PDB file of C-alpha atoms in Angstrom:
ATOM      1  CA  MET N   1     121.319  92.363  70.206  1.00 47.00           C
ATOM      2  CA  ARG N   2     119.914  88.927  70.762  1.00 48.00           C
ATOM      3  CA  THR N   3     119.653  86.728  67.709  1.00 51.00           C
ATOM      4  CA  LEU N   4     116.741  84.246  67.461  1.00 49.00           C
ATOM      5  CA  SER N   5     117.361  80.900  65.941  1.00 56.00           C
ATOM      6  CA  LEU N   6     115.435  79.826  62.852  1.00 51.00           C
ATOM      7  CA  SER N   7     113.644  77.097  64.787  1.00 53.00           C
ATOM      8  CA  THR N   8     112.399  79.627  67.356  1.00 53.00           C
ATOM      9  CA  LEU N   9     111.018  81.879  64.624  1.00 47.00           C
ATOM     10  CA  LEU N  10     109.199  79.025  62.972  1.00 49.00           C
ATOM     11  CA  LEU N  11     107.723  77.931  66.297  1.00 51.00           C
ATOM     12  CA  SER N  12     106.477  81.462  67.061  1.00 55.00           C
ATOM     13  CA  LEU N  13     104.917  81.752  63.618  1.00 50.00           C
ATOM     14  CA  ALA N  14     103.115  78.417  64.025  1.00 51.00           C
ATOM     15  CA  LEU N  15     101.733  79.426  67.427  1.00 54.00           C
ATOM     16  CA  GLY N  16     100.445  82.737  66.003  1.00 58.00           C
ATOM     17  CA  LEU N  17      98.685  81.033  63.126  1.00 55.00           C
ATOM     18  CA  ALA N  18      97.080  78.507  65.481  1.00 55.00           C
ATOM     19  CA  GLN N  19      95.745  81.260  67.774  1.00 60.00           C
ATOM     20  CA  ALA N  20      94.324  83.216  64.826  1.00 54.00           C
ATOM     21  CA  HIS N  21      92.571  80.107  63.498  1.00 53.00           C
ATOM     22  CA  ALA N  22      91.038  79.404  66.923  1.00 53.00           C
ATOM     23  CA  ALA N  23      89.725  82.987  67.166  1.00 54.00           C
ATOM     24  CA  ASP N  24      88.109  82.754  63.719  1.00 55.00           C
ATOM     25  CA  ALA N  25      86.411  79.484  64.626  1.00 52.00           C
ATOM     26  CA  ALA N  26      84.956  80.947  67.828  1.00 53.00           C
ATOM     27  CA  ALA N  27      83.569  84.099  66.146  1.00 53.00           C
ATOM     28  CA  PRO N  28      79.874  83.945  65.104  1.00 53.00           C
ATOM     29  CA  THR N  29      79.349  83.485  61.399  1.00 52.00           C
ATOM     30  CA  SER N  30      76.928  85.604  59.380  1.00 53.00           C
ATOM     31  CA  PRO N  31      74.329  83.748  57.341  1.00 52.00           C
ATOM     32  CA  ALA N  32      74.954  83.483  53.660  1.00 53.00           C
ATOM     33  CA  PRO N  33      73.051  86.081  51.642  1.00 54.00           C
ATOM     34  CA  ALA N  34      69.776  84.800  50.197  1.00 51.00           C
ATOM     35  CA  VAL N  35      69.892  83.921  46.549  1.00 52.00           C
ATOM     36  CA  ALA N  36      66.880  84.648  44.362  1.00 50.00           C
ATOM     37  CA  GLY N  37      64.980  81.440  43.689  1.00 50.00           C
ATOM     38  CA  ASP N  38      65.953  79.742  46.943  1.00 54.00           C
ATOM     39  CA  ALA N  39      62.576  80.482  48.627  1.00 55.00           C
ATOM     40  CA  LYS N  40      59.991  77.734  48.320  1.00 55.00           C
ATOM     41  CA  PRO N  41      56.908  78.753  46.327  1.00 55.00           C
ATOM     42  CA  ALA N  42      53.673  79.140  48.267  1.00 59.00           C
ATOM     43  CA  GLU N  43      51.607  75.990  48.288  1.00 69.00           C
ATOM     44  CA  ALA N  44      48.801  76.154  45.712  1.00 79.00           C
ATOM     45  CA  LYS N  45      45.307  76.536  47.089  1.00 89.00           C
ATOM     46  CA  PRO N  46      43.181  73.412  46.465  1.00 96.00           C
ATOM     47  CA  LEU N  47      40.460  73.886  43.871  1.00 98.00           C
ATOM     48  CA  ALA N  48      38.024  71.359  45.321  1.00 98.00           C
ATOM     49  CA  SER N  49      37.462  68.743  47.988  1.00 98.00           C
ATOM     50  CA  TRP N  50      36.031  65.245  47.870  1.00 98.00           C
ATOM     51  CA  SER N  51      32.572  65.212  49.396  1.00 96.00           C
ATOM     52  CA  THR N  52      30.718  61.884  49.281  1.00 96.00           C
ATOM     53  CA  GLY N  53      30.916  58.486  47.643  1.00 96.00           C
ATOM     54  CA  ASP N  54      33.725  56.116  46.757  1.00 97.00           C
ATOM     55  CA  GLY N  55      36.449  57.033  44.302  1.00 98.00           C
ATOM     56  CA  THR N  56      40.085  57.922  43.830  1.00 98.00           C
ATOM     57  CA  ILE N  57      42.234  61.048  43.875  1.00 98.00           C
ATOM     58  CA  ALA N  58      45.450  60.633  41.888  1.00 97.00           C
ATOM     59  CA  GLY N  59      44.901  56.875  42.039  1.00 97.00           C
ATOM     60  CA  ALA N  60      44.585  56.712  45.837  1.00 98.00           C
ATOM     61  CA  ALA N  61      41.348  56.059  47.704  1.00 98.00           C
ATOM     62  CA  ALA N  62      39.417  59.288  48.234  1.00 98.00           C
ATOM     63  CA  THR N  63      38.248  60.325  51.690  1.00 97.00           C
ATOM     64  CA  SER N  64      35.629  62.896  52.615  1.00 96.00           C
ATOM     65  CA  GLY N  65      37.148  66.374  52.816  1.00 97.00           C
ATOM     66  CA  ALA N  66      40.348  65.425  50.978  1.00 98.00           C
ATOM     67  CA  PRO N  67      41.744  68.462  49.090  1.00 98.00           C
ATOM     68  CA  ILE N  68      42.030  68.338  45.313  1.00 98.00           C
ATOM     69  CA  ALA N  69      44.766  70.329  43.604  1.00 97.00           C
ATOM     70  CA  SER N  70      44.978  71.534  40.032  1.00 97.00           C
ATOM     71  CA  GLY N  71      45.623  68.829  37.440  1.00 97.00           C
ATOM     72  CA  VAL N  72      44.920  65.882  39.767  1.00 98.00           C
ATOM     73  CA  ALA N  73      42.878  63.059  38.235  1.00 98.00           C
ATOM     74  CA  LEU N  74      39.596  62.196  39.986  1.00 98.00           C
ATOM     75  CA  ALA N  75      37.402  59.162  39.410  1.00 98.00           C
ATOM     76  CA  ALA N  76      34.207  57.816  40.938  1.00 98.00           C
ATOM     77  CA  GLY N  77      33.949  54.169  41.890  1.00 96.00           C
ATOM     78  CA  ALA N  78      32.523  51.727  39.381  1.00 94.00           C
ATOM     79  CA  ALA N  79      29.329  51.015  41.332  1.00 93.00           C
ATOM     80  CA  LYS N  80      27.913  54.323  42.609  1.00 94.00           C
ATOM     81  CA  PRO N  81      28.055  58.079  42.001  1.00 96.00           C
ATOM     82  CA  ALA N  82      30.197  60.500  44.012  1.00 97.00           C
ATOM     83  CA  THR N  83      30.311  64.246  44.618  1.00 97.00           C
ATOM     84  CA  VAL N  84      33.031  66.893  44.638  1.00 98.00           C
ATOM     85  CA  GLN N  85      32.678  70.396  46.121  1.00 97.00           C
ATOM     86  CA  LEU N  86      34.286  73.250  44.157  1.00 97.00           C
ATOM     87  CA  LEU N  87      36.016  75.356  46.818  1.00 96.00           C
ATOM     88  CA  THR N  88      36.915  78.279  44.564  1.00 95.00           C
ATOM     89  CA  ALA N  89      33.387  78.524  43.119  1.00 94.00           C
ATOM     90  CA  PRO N  90      31.358  78.652  46.361  1.00 93.00           C
ATOM     91  CA  GLY N  91      28.238  76.516  46.491  1.00 93.00           C
ATOM     92  CA  SER N  92      29.091  74.678  43.265  1.00 95.00           C
ATOM     93  CA  VAL N  93      29.022  70.879  43.120  1.00 96.00           C
ATOM     94  CA  VAL N  94      30.004  68.246  40.571  1.00 97.00           C
ATOM     95  CA  VAL N  95      28.261  64.857  40.732  1.00 97.00           C
ATOM     96  CA  LEU N  96      30.215  62.044  39.071  1.00 97.00           C
ATOM     97  CA  GLY N  97      28.301  59.154  37.617  1.00 96.00           C
ATOM     98  CA  ALA N  98      29.700  55.705  38.377  1.00 96.00           C
ATOM     99  CA  GLY N  99      33.087  55.353  36.690  1.00 96.00           C
ATOM    100  CA  ALA N 100      33.278  58.996  35.584  1.00 97.00           C
ATOM    101  CA  GLY N 101      36.553  60.878  35.770  1.00 98.00           C
ATOM    102  CA  PHE N 102      37.765  64.464  35.407  1.00 98.00           C
ATOM    103  CA  SER N 103      40.412  66.929  36.539  1.00 98.00           C
ATOM    104  CA  LEU N 104      40.375  70.617  37.419  1.00 98.00           C
ATOM    105  CA  THR N 105      42.729  73.237  36.023  1.00 98.00           C
ATOM    106  CA  THR N 106      42.810  76.998  35.606  1.00 97.00           C
ATOM    107  CA  GLU N 107      43.997  79.114  32.726  1.00 96.00           C
ATOM    108  CA  ALA N 108      44.739  82.803  32.354  1.00 95.00           C
ATOM    109  CA  VAL N 109      42.270  84.960  30.432  1.00 92.00           C
ATOM    110  CA  ALA N 110      41.971  88.690  29.774  1.00 85.00           C
ATOM    111  CA  ASP N 111      42.551  91.380  32.411  1.00 86.00           C
ATOM    112  CA  GLY N 112      44.643  89.126  34.623  1.00 89.00           C
ATOM    113  CA  LYS N 113      41.719  86.905  35.553  1.00 93.00           C
ATOM    114  CA  GLU N 114      41.441  83.126  35.368  1.00 96.00           C
ATOM    115  CA  ALA N 115      38.946  80.593  34.089  1.00 96.00           C
ATOM    116  CA  LEU N 116      38.165  77.348  35.900  1.00 97.00           C
ATOM    117  CA  ILE N 117      38.295  74.322  33.600  1.00 98.00           C
ATOM    118  CA  ILE N 118      36.569  70.998  34.332  1.00 98.00           C
ATOM    119  CA  ASN N 119      38.319  68.507  32.051  1.00 98.00           C
ATOM    120  CA  LEU N 120      35.974  65.558  31.509  1.00 98.00           C
ATOM    121  CA  GLU N 121      38.022  62.438  30.839  1.00 97.00           C
ATOM    122  CA  SER N 122      35.330  59.745  30.911  1.00 96.00           C
ATOM    123  CA  GLY N 123      31.715  59.053  31.808  1.00 97.00           C
ATOM    124  CA  ALA N 124      28.992  61.520  32.791  1.00 98.00           C
ATOM    125  CA  ILE N 125      28.960  64.339  35.326  1.00 98.00           C
ATOM    126  CA  GLN N 126      26.266  66.684  36.595  1.00 97.00           C
ATOM    127  CA  VAL N 127      27.510  70.233  37.084  1.00 96.00           C
ATOM    128  CA  HIS N 128      25.732  72.686  39.400  1.00 94.00           C
ATOM    129  CA  ILE N 129      27.418  76.086  39.251  1.00 93.00           C
ATOM    130  CA  ALA N 130      25.975  78.368  41.929  1.00 92.00           C
ATOM    131  CA  SER N 131      28.765  80.951  41.791  1.00 91.00           C
ATOM    132  CA  LYS N 132      31.817  81.696  39.655  1.00 92.00           C
ATOM    133  CA  GLY N 133      33.745  83.014  42.640  1.00 93.00           C
ATOM    134  CA  ASP N 134      36.638  85.150  41.385  1.00 92.00           C
ATOM    135  CA  TYR N 135      36.778  83.366  38.045  1.00 94.00           C
ATOM    136  CA  GLU N 136      35.969  85.177  34.822  1.00 94.00           C
ATOM    137  CA  SER N 137      34.222  82.031  33.600  1.00 93.00           C
ATOM    138  CA  VAL N 138      33.789  78.309  34.217  1.00 96.00           C
ATOM    139  CA  HIS N 139      34.157  75.757  31.421  1.00 97.00           C
ATOM    140  CA  VAL N 140      33.550  72.042  30.974  1.00 98.00           C
ATOM    141  CA  ARG N 141      35.640  70.460  28.210  1.00 98.00           C
ATOM    142  CA  GLY N 142      35.081  67.015  26.811  1.00 97.00           C
ATOM    143  CA  ALA N 143      36.599  65.335  23.794  1.00 97.00           C
ATOM    144  CA  ALA N 144      35.083  67.810  21.333  1.00 97.00           C
ATOM    145  CA  ILE N 145      32.955  70.448  23.047  1.00 97.00           C
ATOM    146  CA  ASP N 146      33.688  73.402  25.290  1.00 98.00           C
ATOM    147  CA  VAL N 147      30.759  74.424  27.527  1.00 97.00           C
ATOM    148  CA  ARG N 148      30.913  77.921  29.025  1.00 95.00           C
ATOM    149  CA  VAL N 149      28.687  78.292  32.074  1.00 89.00           C
ATOM    150  CA  THR N 150      27.786  80.951  34.633  1.00 66.00           C
ATOM    151  CA  GLY N 151      24.907  79.866  36.875  1.00 70.00           C
ATOM    152  CA  THR N 152      23.185  76.712  35.756  1.00 86.00           C
ATOM    153  CA  LEU N 153      22.580  72.976  36.160  1.00 92.00           C
ATOM    154  CA  PHE N 154      23.347  70.484  33.420  1.00 93.00           C
ATOM    155  CA  VAL N 155      24.530  66.956  32.713  1.00 95.00           C
ATOM    156  CA  VAL N 156      27.371  66.309  30.273  1.00 95.00           C
ATOM    157  CA  GLU N 157      28.783  62.983  29.117  1.00 96.00           C
ATOM    158  CA  ARG N 158      31.891  61.970  27.236  1.00 95.00           C
ATOM    159  CA  VAL N 159      30.230  59.233  25.227  1.00 91.00           C
ATOM    160  CA  LYS N 160      33.315  57.919  23.490  1.00 82.00           C
ATOM    161  CA  ARG N 161      36.878  59.069  23.124  1.00 85.00           C
ATOM    162  CA  ASP N 162      35.799  61.463  20.380  1.00 93.00           C
ATOM    163  CA  SER N 163      32.267  62.670  21.222  1.00 97.00           C
ATOM    164  CA  ASP N 164      30.250  64.382  23.956  1.00 98.00           C
ATOM    165  CA  TYR N 165      26.639  65.293  24.769  1.00 98.00           C
ATOM    166  CA  ILE N 166      25.223  67.976  27.067  1.00 98.00           C
ATOM    167  CA  ALA N 167      21.665  68.132  28.419  1.00 97.00           C
ATOM    168  CA  LEU N 168      20.734  71.464  30.016  1.00 96.00           C
ATOM    169  CA  VAL N 169      18.319  71.113  32.932  1.00 95.00           C
ATOM    170  CA  GLN N 170      18.136  74.785  33.976  1.00 93.00           C
ATOM    171  CA  GLY N 171      19.739  78.062  32.958  1.00 93.00           C
ATOM    172  CA  LYS N 172      21.742  78.937  29.862  1.00 92.00           C
ATOM    173  CA  VAL N 173      25.071  77.762  28.476  1.00 95.00           C
ATOM    174  CA  LYS N 174      27.130  78.477  25.397  1.00 96.00           C
ATOM    175  CA  VAL N 175      28.520  75.438  23.613  1.00 97.00           C
ATOM    176  CA  SER N 176      31.317  75.525  21.070  1.00 97.00           C
ATOM    177  CA  LEU N 177      33.956  73.159  19.764  1.00 97.00           C
ATOM    178  CA  ARG N 178      37.281  73.021  21.540  1.00 97.00           C
ATOM    179  CA  LYS N 179      39.695  75.358  19.781  1.00 95.00           C
ATOM    180  CA  GLU N 180      41.935  72.608  18.479  1.00 96.00           C
ATOM    181  CA  VAL N 181      38.914  70.670  17.155  1.00 97.00           C
ATOM    182  CA  ALA N 182      37.411  73.762  15.516  1.00 97.00           C
ATOM    183  CA  ASP N 183      40.748  74.584  13.868  1.00 96.00           C
ATOM    184  CA  SER N 184      41.140  71.022  12.626  1.00 96.00           C
ATOM    185  CA  LEU N 185      37.631  70.892  11.145  1.00 96.00           C
ATOM    186  CA  HIS N 186      37.674  74.529   9.986  1.00 95.00           C
ATOM    187  CA  LYS N 187      34.376  74.972  11.821  1.00 93.00           C
ATOM    188  CA  GLN N 188      33.832  77.884  14.155  1.00 88.00           C
ATOM    189  CA  GLY N 189      30.827  79.306  15.956  1.00 88.00           C
ATOM    190  CA  GLU N 190      28.808  78.371  19.005  1.00 93.00           C
ATOM    191  CA  VAL N 191      25.230  77.651  20.045  1.00 96.00           C
ATOM    192  CA  GLU N 192      23.382  78.862  23.124  1.00 95.00           C
ATOM    193  CA  LEU N 193      21.233  76.330  24.926  1.00 96.00           C
ATOM    194  CA  ILE N 194      18.263  77.300  27.036  1.00 94.00           C
ATOM    195  CA  THR N 195      16.431  75.229  29.633  1.00 95.00           C
ATOM    196  CA  ARG N 196      15.570  71.684  28.483  1.00 95.00           C
ATOM    197  CA  GLN N 197      17.735  71.615  25.380  1.00 96.00           C
ATOM    198  CA  GLY N 198      20.664  69.403  24.435  1.00 97.00           C
ATOM    199  CA  VAL N 199      23.387  69.162  21.806  1.00 98.00           C
ATOM    200  CA  GLY N 200      26.173  66.775  20.905  1.00 97.00           C
ATOM    201  CA  GLY N 201      29.564  67.213  19.310  1.00 97.00           C
ATOM    202  CA  SER N 202      32.398  65.087  17.970  1.00 97.00           C
ATOM    203  CA  THR N 203      35.966  65.548  16.830  1.00 96.00           C
ATOM    204  CA  SER N 204      35.046  64.353  13.345  1.00 95.00           C
ATOM    205  CA  GLY N 205      31.660  65.973  12.720  1.00 95.00           C
ATOM    206  CA  GLY N 206      31.629  69.094  14.873  1.00 96.00           C
ATOM    207  CA  LEU N 207      28.521  70.301  16.688  1.00 97.00           C
ATOM    208  CA  GLY N 208      25.195  68.587  16.065  1.00 96.00           C
ATOM    209  CA  ALA N 209      21.730  70.103  15.922  1.00 96.00           C
ATOM    210  CA  VAL N 210      20.156  71.503  19.081  1.00 98.00           C
ATOM    211  CA  GLU N 211      17.458  69.172  20.435  1.00 97.00           C
ATOM    212  CA  SER N 212      14.557  69.661  22.824  1.00 97.00           C
ATOM    213  CA  ILE N 213      14.855  67.209  25.702  1.00 96.00           C
ATOM    214  CA  SER N 214      11.876  65.660  27.456  1.00 95.00           C
ATOM    215  CA  SER N 215      13.436  64.225  30.609  1.00 94.00           C
ATOM    216  CA  ARG N 216      16.169  65.006  33.106  1.00 94.00           C
ATOM    217  CA  PRO N 217      19.072  62.544  32.807  1.00 94.00           C
ATOM    218  CA  GLN N 218      19.927  60.756  36.059  1.00 93.00           C
ATOM    219  CA  LEU N 219      23.347  59.586  37.248  1.00 94.00           C
ATOM    220  CA  SER N 220      22.294  57.088  39.909  1.00 89.00           C
ATOM    221  CA  SER N 221      23.688  53.559  39.975  1.00 83.00           C
ATOM    222  CA  ALA N 222      20.391  52.380  38.470  1.00 82.00           C
ATOM    223  CA  SER N 223      20.882  54.516  35.343  1.00 82.00           C
ATOM    224  CA  HIS N 224      22.380  52.497  32.515  1.00 83.00           C
ATOM    225  CA  SER N 225      21.366  54.527  29.453  1.00 92.00           C
ATOM    226  CA  THR N 226      23.433  57.340  27.961  1.00 94.00           C
ATOM    227  CA  VAL N 227      22.623  60.928  28.850  1.00 96.00           C
ATOM    228  CA  ARG N 228      21.150  61.538  25.389  1.00 96.00           C
ATOM    229  CA  GLU N 229      18.985  58.415  25.524  1.00 95.00           C
ATOM    230  CA  GLN N 230      17.577  59.498  28.872  1.00 94.00           C
ATOM    231  CA  ALA N 231      17.107  63.113  27.774  1.00 95.00           C
ATOM    232  CA  LEU N 232      15.130  62.171  24.669  1.00 94.00           C
ATOM    233  CA  GLY N 233      13.223  59.283  26.238  1.00 88.00           C
ATOM    234  CA  GLU N 234       9.510  59.360  26.933  1.00 78.00           C
ATOM    235  CA  SER N 235       8.501  60.516  30.394  1.00 71.00           C
ATOM    236  CA  ASP N 236       5.245  61.520  32.061  1.00 62.00           C
ATOM    237  CA  ASP N 237       6.668  64.542  33.882  1.00 70.00           C
ATOM    238  CA  GLY N 238      10.353  64.594  32.938  1.00 70.00           C
ATOM    239  CA  HIS N 239      11.476  64.135  36.568  1.00 80.00           C
ATOM    240  CA  TRP N 240      12.879  67.670  36.381  1.00 87.00           C
ATOM    241  CA  ASN N 241      12.818  68.150  40.142  1.00 86.00           C
ATOM    242  CA  GLN N 242      14.356  64.775  40.960  1.00 86.00           C
ATOM    243  CA  ASP N 243      18.037  64.014  41.437  1.00 90.00           C
ATOM    244  CA  ALA N 244      18.416  60.264  41.814  1.00 90.00           C
ATOM    245  CA  ALA N 245      22.187  60.432  42.346  1.00 91.00           C
ATOM    246  CA  ALA N 246      21.876  63.007  45.126  1.00 88.00           C
ATOM    247  CA  ALA N 247      19.107  61.001  46.775  1.00 89.00           C
ATOM    248  CA  GLU N 248      21.256  57.873  46.620  1.00 90.00           C
ATOM    249  CA  LEU N 249      24.055  59.756  48.386  1.00 88.00           C
ATOM    250  CA  GLY N 250      21.720  61.279  50.968  1.00 84.00           C
ATOM    251  CA  LEU N 251      22.055  64.812  49.572  1.00 81.00           C
ATOM    252  CA  SER N 252      19.561  67.457  48.465  1.00 67.00           C
ATOM    253  CA  LEU N 253      20.742  69.133  45.278  1.00 59.00           C
ATOM    254  CA  SER N 254      17.511  69.333  43.274  1.00 49.00           C
ATOM    255  CA  MET N 255      15.890  72.577  42.183  1.00 49.00           C
ATOM    256  CA  ALA N 256      12.214  73.371  41.939  1.00 43.00           C
ATOM    257  CA  ASP N 257      10.663  73.820  38.514  1.00 41.00           C
ATOM    258  CA  GLY N 258      11.183  77.365  37.296  1.00 40.00           C
ATOM    259  CA  GLU N 259      14.341  78.032  39.305  1.00 41.00           C
ATOM    260  CA  ASP N 260      17.796  78.693  37.986  1.00 40.00           C
ATOM    261  CA  ALA N 261      20.902  77.105  39.455  1.00 41.00           C
ATOM    262  CA  LEU N 262      21.161  79.812  42.078  1.00 36.00           C
ATOM    263  CA  GLY N 263      17.931  78.532  43.610  1.00 40.00           C
ATOM    264  CA  THR N 264      16.029  81.662  42.667  1.00 34.00           C
ATOM    265  CA  GLU N 265      12.957  82.551  40.667  1.00 35.00           C
ATOM    266  CA  ASN N 266      10.676  85.512  40.072  1.00 30.00           C
ATOM    267  CA  GLY N 267      13.470  88.046  39.936  1.00 29.00           C
ATOM    268  CA  GLY N 268      15.650  86.539  42.623  1.00 30.00           C
ATOM    269  CA  LEU N 269      13.171  85.482  45.321  1.00 26.00           C
ATOM    270  CA  THR N 270      14.509  82.435  47.109  1.00 30.00           C
ATOM    271  CA  HIS N 271      12.424  79.290  46.778  1.00 31.00           C
ATOM    272  CA  PHE N 272      11.499  77.463  49.968  1.00 30.00           C
ATOM    273  CA  ASP N 273       9.876  74.043  50.017  1.00 37.00           C
ATOM    274  CA  THR N 274       7.118  74.426  52.621  1.00 34.00           C
ATOM    275  CA  GLY N 275       5.939  70.831  52.426  1.00 39.00           C
ATOM    276  CA  ILE N 276       2.299  72.047  52.116  1.00 37.00           C
ATOM    277  CA  SER N 277       0.284  70.494  49.307  1.00 40.00           C
ATOM    278  CA  ASP N 278      -0.912  72.662  46.438  1.00 40.00           C
ATOM    279  CA  GLY N 279      -4.549  71.796  47.270  1.00 44.00           C
ATOM    280  CA  LEU N 280      -4.217  73.023  50.823  1.00 41.00           C
ATOM    281  CA  VAL N 281      -2.527  76.207  49.655  1.00 38.00           C
ATOM    282  CA  ASP N 282      -5.373  76.858  47.191  1.00 46.00           C
ATOM    283  CA  SER N 283      -7.983  76.250  49.911  1.00 48.00           C
ATOM    284  CA  LEU N 284      -6.251  78.625  52.317  1.00 43.00           C
ATOM    285  CA  THR N 285      -5.940  81.238  49.589  1.00 43.00           C
ATOM    286  CA  ASP N 286      -9.664  81.041  48.767  1.00 52.00           C
ATOM    287  CA  HIS N 287     -10.613  81.288  52.452  1.00 50.00           C
ATOM    288  CA  ILE N 288      -8.386  84.299  53.041  1.00 48.00           C
ATOM    289  CA  GLY N 289      -9.704  85.961  49.889  1.00 48.00           C
ATOM    290  CA  THR N 290     -13.313  85.492  51.034  1.00 52.00           C
ATOM    291  CA  GLN N 291     -12.549  86.944  54.452  1.00 55.00           C
ATOM    292  CA  VAL N 292     -10.846  89.972  52.929  1.00 44.00           C
ATOM    293  CA  PHE N 293     -13.743  90.555  50.520  1.00 47.00           C
ATOM    294  CA  ASP N 294     -16.309  90.332  53.342  1.00 55.00           C
ATOM    295  CA  SER N 295     -14.322  92.732  55.496  1.00 54.00           C
ATOM    296  CA  LEU N 296     -14.320  95.250  52.665  1.00 49.00           C
ATOM    297  CA  GLU N 297     -17.740  94.802  51.086  1.00 53.00           C
ATOM    298  CA  GLY N 298     -20.063  93.522  53.870  1.00 55.00           C
ATOM    299  CA  PRO N 299     -22.797  95.676  55.547  1.00 56.00           C
ATOM    300  CA  THR N 300     -20.372  96.610  58.297  1.00 56.00           C
ATOM    301  CA  GLY N 301     -17.302  96.428  56.106  1.00 55.00           C
ATOM    302  CA  LEU N 302     -14.657  99.037  55.493  1.00 50.00           C
ATOM    303  CA  SER N 303     -16.278 100.273  52.281  1.00 49.00           C
ATOM    304  CA  SER N 304     -19.623 100.864  54.042  1.00 54.00           C
ATOM    305  CA  GLN N 305     -17.909 102.652  56.915  1.00 55.00           C
ATOM    306  CA  VAL N 306     -16.136 105.006  54.535  1.00 43.00           C
ATOM    307  CA  LEU N 307     -19.382 105.817  52.706  1.00 47.00           C
ATOM    308  CA  ASP N 308     -21.191 106.356  56.016  1.00 54.00           C
ATOM    309  CA  ASN N 309     -18.560 108.768  57.196  1.00 53.00           C
ATOM    310  CA  LEU N 310     -18.765 110.707  53.963  1.00 45.00           C
ATOM    311  CA  SER N 311     -22.584 110.874  53.892  1.00 50.00           C
ATOM    312  CA  GLY N 312     -23.201 111.135  57.643  1.00 54.00           C
ATOM    313  CA  VAL N 313     -25.864 108.396  57.595  1.00 47.00           C
ATOM    314  CA  GLY N 314     -25.973 104.877  58.829  1.00 48.00           C
ATOM    315  CA  ALA N 315     -25.511 101.870  56.627  1.00 45.00           C
ATOM    316  CA  GLY N 316     -28.593 101.135  54.572  1.00 47.00           C
ATOM    317  CA  GLU N 317     -30.390 104.472  55.385  1.00 49.00           C
ATOM    318  CA  LEU N 318     -31.434 106.810  52.609  1.00 48.00           C
ATOM    319  CA  PRO N 319     -31.050 110.566  53.212  1.00 52.00           C
ATOM    320  CA  GLY N 320     -34.251 112.695  53.384  1.00 55.00           C
ATOM    321  CA  PRO N 321     -35.242 115.153  50.656  1.00 57.00           C
ATOM    322  CA  PRO N 322     -33.564 118.556  50.637  1.00 58.00           C
ATOM    323  CA  PRO N 323     -35.455 121.460  52.327  1.00 63.00           C
ATOM    324  CA  PRO N 324     -37.581 123.707  50.075  1.00 63.00           C
ATOM    325  CA  PRO N 325     -35.975 126.896  48.779  1.00 59.00           C
ATOM    326  CA  PRO N 326     -36.668 130.098  50.801  1.00 62.00           C
ATOM    327  CA  ARG N 327     -39.594 132.301  49.616  1.00 55.00           C
TER     328      ARG N 327
END
């Protein structure tokens, strides 16, 4: 029997280990099992987009169409108003007065739904809610007040760090104190505003008295008074159908008198601006009415024809006397 030397055995063992290592290196490796939490969360859907005007998004210059995520600070430039489109509340627009700032967030409410929150940080904004989308409700929160809206148009201003004022142009809103303010003041309750009413609130005094407003507050660069001063100021017609900020930005956001924020009136009939003067409309209406009356009531009109057919005589003819009774 042949005896192997120790050195030969060690050499054989080393060669075997080297070959095994090479085979392992060449074999394909299976991916490591996924660990819960490794997957990147889906990117949050933007809540709004910048529309027109100068301003900033998170401190950077805003550009038209730029997406706006939850919690991001927005601000209009110091000279002119700007507009933001609410993507998750279709058709809804926020107009920022010069220097105004706000952010958008959502919060969970009952039945798994969410509420959209417009957090007003400074200045005045005009809010036009045309649709709630999938939200249970839409709120505007200032320093002291919480405005719950559905379909309406209003202007709200954070006057100071501790007070706000809302002027309702069209629709209805419910105004209450923010929960933390109400708890601090031990004051609860809310008020409902109807068209052309306003109310203020502060962190020290709570909600004020509801006021009738006589004019629509404007957020154009030429407007230098507070929202309340404009709302209570004297005006010939109130300028209810004018939107100076929208006109300055080349937009058309105004509503006709009698409409709600959905652009409807008379039970939901859409309003169209025909561009025809009221005088011309009245004249056309009178003319058409006269023609219809003549066609019905004239000598050869429909009414006469019906009577003729029933009586068997021509228009204007009187029937002869009945024949004498038989003898």
